């Protein structure tokens, strides 16, 4: 008689992440912050919308600092100390996110603005012939 085997349970491995990258996307409508390892694999993410802010409150500096606070709680068990910060966008949460990361006790080794800049714009309209 065959015995029924237990299904394999997935062990949650304790991840040690001493250095990480933080991508801050601050738009006029929302602030999205993603934390990845050095290879680019997403470790944690959060946004002002997931924190319960709605409408124009999502793009405020206060909402951005709350998002950083929740992400730092996710990063504490991983013993993350050094961060590389990449900021994109022109929203109100970009400066606040930077200050909040420093206030949480992280060492910022790199700060880079990767906001896309138009270099020539779209194709011009055809010249009008009269």
PDB file of C-alpha atoms in Angstrom:
ATOM      1  CA  UNK A   1       0.000   0.000   0.000  1.00  0.00           C
ATOM      2  CA  UNK A   2       1.463   3.336  -1.070  1.00  0.00           C
ATOM      3  CA  UNK A   3       1.814   6.040   1.539  1.00  0.00           C
ATOM      4  CA  UNK A   4       0.776   9.525   0.706  1.00  0.00           C
ATOM      5  CA  UNK A   5       3.774  11.856   0.653  1.00  0.00           C
ATOM      6  CA  UNK A   6       3.632  15.410   1.929  1.00  0.00           C
ATOM      7  CA  UNK A   7       3.774  18.155  -0.673  1.00  0.00           C
ATOM      8  CA  UNK A   8       7.086  19.948  -0.749  1.00  0.00           C
ATOM      9  CA  UNK A   9       6.903  23.231   1.107  1.00  0.00           C
ATOM     10  CA  UNK A  10       8.945  26.112  -0.121  1.00  0.00           C
ATOM     11  CA  UNK A  11      11.478  27.305   2.426  1.00  0.00           C
ATOM     12  CA  UNK A  12      11.720  31.039   2.736  1.00  0.00           C
ATOM     13  CA  UNK A  13      15.391  31.727   2.509  1.00  0.00           C
ATOM     14  CA  UNK A  14      16.819  34.576   4.521  1.00  0.00           C
ATOM     15  CA  UNK A  15      18.230  36.963   1.981  1.00  0.00           C
ATOM     16  CA  UNK A  16      21.309  38.998   2.805  1.00  0.00           C
ATOM     17  CA  UNK A  17      21.547  42.153   0.698  1.00  0.00           C
ATOM     18  CA  UNK A  18      24.337  44.502   1.827  1.00  0.00           C
ATOM     19  CA  UNK A  19      24.091  46.760  -1.241  1.00  0.00           C
ATOM     20  CA  UNK A  20      21.006  47.599  -3.303  1.00  0.00           C
ATOM     21  CA  UNK A  21      19.678  49.969  -5.940  1.00  0.00           C
ATOM     22  CA  UNK A  22      16.682  52.233  -5.374  1.00  0.00           C
ATOM     23  CA  UNK A  23      14.685  53.563  -8.315  1.00  0.00           C
ATOM     24  CA  UNK A  24      12.430  56.541  -7.528  1.00  0.00           C
ATOM     25  CA  UNK A  25       9.845  57.445 -10.160  1.00  0.00           C
ATOM     26  CA  UNK A  26       8.232  60.714  -9.135  1.00  0.00           C
ATOM     27  CA  UNK A  27       5.503  61.926 -11.468  1.00  0.00           C
ATOM     28  CA  UNK A  28       2.816  64.550 -11.020  1.00  0.00           C
ATOM     29  CA  UNK A  29       0.337  61.791 -10.178  1.00  0.00           C
ATOM     30  CA  UNK A  30       2.195  59.255  -8.045  1.00  0.00           C
ATOM     31  CA  UNK A  31       5.534  58.244  -6.548  1.00  0.00           C
ATOM     32  CA  UNK A  32       6.727  54.672  -7.174  1.00  0.00           C
ATOM     33  CA  UNK A  33       9.866  53.385  -5.436  1.00  0.00           C
ATOM     34  CA  UNK A  34      11.494  50.075  -6.387  1.00  0.00           C
ATOM     35  CA  UNK A  35      14.403  48.373  -4.613  1.00  0.00           C
ATOM     36  CA  UNK A  36      16.521  45.907  -6.599  1.00  0.00           C
ATOM     37  CA  UNK A  37      19.678  43.952  -5.987  1.00  0.00           C
ATOM     38  CA  UNK A  38      22.794  44.825  -7.955  1.00  0.00           C
ATOM     39  CA  UNK A  39      21.768  42.509 -10.827  1.00  0.00           C
ATOM     40  CA  UNK A  40      18.418  44.267 -11.236  1.00  0.00           C
ATOM     41  CA  UNK A  41      16.127  41.683  -9.624  1.00  0.00           C
ATOM     42  CA  UNK A  42      13.290  43.394  -7.768  1.00  0.00           C
ATOM     43  CA  UNK A  43      13.470  42.830  -4.020  1.00  0.00           C
ATOM     44  CA  UNK A  44      10.753  45.204  -2.802  1.00  0.00           C
ATOM     45  CA  UNK A  45       8.584  47.996  -4.147  1.00  0.00           C
ATOM     46  CA  UNK A  46       5.929  50.355  -2.951  1.00  0.00           C
ATOM     47  CA  UNK A  47       4.014  53.391  -4.116  1.00  0.00           C
ATOM     48  CA  UNK A  48       1.982  56.177  -2.599  1.00  0.00           C
ATOM     49  CA  UNK A  49      -1.162  54.547  -3.970  1.00  0.00           C
ATOM     50  CA  UNK A  50      -0.505  51.294  -2.114  1.00  0.00           C
ATOM     51  CA  UNK A  51      -0.010  53.279   1.102  1.00  0.00           C
ATOM     52  CA  UNK A  52      -3.597  54.517   0.894  1.00  0.00           C
ATOM     53  CA  UNK A  53      -3.051  57.977  -0.549  1.00  0.00           C
ATOM     54  CA  UNK A  54      -5.426  58.942  -3.321  1.00  0.00           C
ATOM     55  CA  UNK A  55      -5.843  61.755  -5.780  1.00  0.00           C
ATOM     56  CA  UNK A  56      -3.339  64.607  -5.752  1.00  0.00           C
ATOM     57  CA  UNK A  57      -2.045  63.547  -2.315  1.00  0.00           C
ATOM     58  CA  UNK A  58      -0.103  60.696  -3.954  1.00  0.00           C
ATOM     59  CA  UNK A  59       2.475  63.050  -5.452  1.00  0.00           C
ATOM     60  CA  UNK A  60       3.257  64.926  -2.221  1.00  0.00           C
ATOM     61  CA  UNK A  61       6.569  64.789  -0.340  1.00  0.00           C
ATOM     62  CA  UNK A  62       4.766  63.398   2.721  1.00  0.00           C
ATOM     63  CA  UNK A  63       3.481  60.416   0.743  1.00  0.00           C
ATOM     64  CA  UNK A  64       6.984  59.805  -0.583  1.00  0.00           C
ATOM     65  CA  UNK A  65       8.460  59.746   2.919  1.00  0.00           C
ATOM     66  CA  UNK A  66       5.815  57.240   4.027  1.00  0.00           C
ATOM     67  CA  UNK A  67       6.678  54.981   1.089  1.00  0.00           C
ATOM     68  CA  UNK A  68      10.369  55.091   2.069  1.00  0.00           C
ATOM     69  CA  UNK A  69       9.448  54.235   5.659  1.00  0.00           C
ATOM     70  CA  UNK A  70       7.611  51.066   4.594  1.00  0.00           C
ATOM     71  CA  UNK A  71      10.408  50.057   2.245  1.00  0.00           C
ATOM     72  CA  UNK A  72      13.015  50.504   4.963  1.00  0.00           C
ATOM     73  CA  UNK A  73      11.003  48.116   7.164  1.00  0.00           C
ATOM     74  CA  UNK A  74      11.184  45.546   4.348  1.00  0.00           C
ATOM     75  CA  UNK A  75      14.940  46.074   3.982  1.00  0.00           C
ATOM     76  CA  UNK A  76      15.840  45.851   7.701  1.00  0.00           C
ATOM     77  CA  UNK A  77      15.817  42.007   7.826  1.00  0.00           C
ATOM     78  CA  UNK A  78      18.070  41.930   4.761  1.00  0.00           C
ATOM     79  CA  UNK A  79      20.703  44.052   6.538  1.00  0.00           C
ATOM     80  CA  UNK A  80      20.919  46.549   3.668  1.00  0.00           C
ATOM     81  CA  UNK A  81      23.299  49.431   4.357  1.00  0.00           C
ATOM     82  CA  UNK A  82      24.514  50.919   1.050  1.00  0.00           C
ATOM     83  CA  UNK A  83      22.172  52.219  -1.618  1.00  0.00           C
ATOM     84  CA  UNK A  84      22.529  53.531  -5.143  1.00  0.00           C
ATOM     85  CA  UNK A  85      19.644  55.904  -5.874  1.00  0.00           C
ATOM     86  CA  UNK A  86      18.325  56.583  -9.371  1.00  0.00           C
ATOM     87  CA  UNK A  87      15.665  59.303  -9.594  1.00  0.00           C
ATOM     88  CA  UNK A  88      13.350  59.764 -12.568  1.00  0.00           C
ATOM     89  CA  UNK A  89      10.651  62.372 -13.019  1.00  0.00           C
ATOM     90  CA  UNK A  90       9.770  65.843 -11.848  1.00  0.00           C
ATOM     91  CA  UNK A  91       7.201  65.194  -9.133  1.00  0.00           C
ATOM     92  CA  UNK A  92       7.208  66.531  -5.603  1.00  0.00           C
ATOM     93  CA  UNK A  93       8.396  63.305  -4.019  1.00  0.00           C
ATOM     94  CA  UNK A  94      11.900  63.144  -5.456  1.00  0.00           C
ATOM     95  CA  UNK A  95      13.690  65.361  -2.925  1.00  0.00           C
ATOM     96  CA  UNK A  96      11.681  64.020  -0.024  1.00  0.00           C
ATOM     97  CA  UNK A  97      12.562  60.435  -0.969  1.00  0.00           C
ATOM     98  CA  UNK A  98      16.258  61.279  -0.892  1.00  0.00           C
ATOM     99  CA  UNK A  99      16.035  62.963   2.514  1.00  0.00           C
ATOM    100  CA  UNK A 100      13.959  60.114   3.919  1.00  0.00           C
ATOM    101  CA  UNK A 101      16.510  57.518   2.818  1.00  0.00           C
ATOM    102  CA  UNK A 102      19.259  59.432   4.622  1.00  0.00           C
ATOM    103  CA  UNK A 103      17.055  59.819   7.706  1.00  0.00           C
ATOM    104  CA  UNK A 104      16.409  56.052   7.780  1.00  0.00           C
ATOM    105  CA  UNK A 105      20.150  55.484   8.209  1.00  0.00           C
ATOM    106  CA  UNK A 106      21.154  54.230   4.769  1.00  0.00           C
ATOM    107  CA  UNK A 107      24.528  55.117   3.233  1.00  0.00           C
ATOM    108  CA  UNK A 108      23.982  56.532  -0.249  1.00  0.00           C
ATOM    109  CA  UNK A 109      26.955  55.770  -2.479  1.00  0.00           C
ATOM    110  CA  UNK A 110      25.494  57.056  -5.752  1.00  0.00           C
ATOM    111  CA  UNK A 111      22.784  59.520  -6.626  1.00  0.00           C
ATOM    112  CA  UNK A 112      21.871  59.820 -10.293  1.00  0.00           C
ATOM    113  CA  UNK A 113      19.112  61.673 -12.085  1.00  0.00           C
ATOM    114  CA  UNK A 114      17.917  59.541 -15.016  1.00  0.00           C
ATOM    115  CA  UNK A 115      14.995  61.722 -16.100  1.00  0.00           C
ATOM    116  CA  UNK A 116      14.508  61.333 -19.862  1.00  0.00           C
ATOM    117  CA  UNK A 117      15.238  64.537 -21.744  1.00  0.00           C
ATOM    118  CA  UNK A 118      13.891  65.178 -25.234  1.00  0.00           C
ATOM    119  CA  UNK A 119      16.767  66.106 -27.515  1.00  0.00           C
ATOM    120  CA  UNK A 120      14.936  67.138 -30.686  1.00  0.00           C
ATOM    121  CA  UNK A 121      11.277  66.385 -30.061  1.00  0.00           C
ATOM    122  CA  UNK A 122       8.786  64.876 -32.514  1.00  0.00           C
ATOM    123  CA  UNK A 123       8.873  65.424 -36.243  1.00  0.00           C
ATOM    124  CA  UNK A 124       7.910  68.932 -37.325  1.00  0.00           C
ATOM    125  CA  UNK A 125       4.627  69.635 -39.036  1.00  0.00           C
ATOM    126  CA  UNK A 126       4.759  69.933 -42.805  1.00  0.00           C
ATOM    127  CA  UNK A 127       5.262  73.571 -43.912  1.00  0.00           C
ATOM    128  CA  UNK A 128       2.064  75.262 -44.956  1.00  0.00           C
ATOM    129  CA  UNK A 129       1.907  76.278 -48.644  1.00  0.00           C
ATOM    130  CA  UNK A 130      -0.213  79.261 -49.504  1.00  0.00           C
TER     131      UNK A 130
END
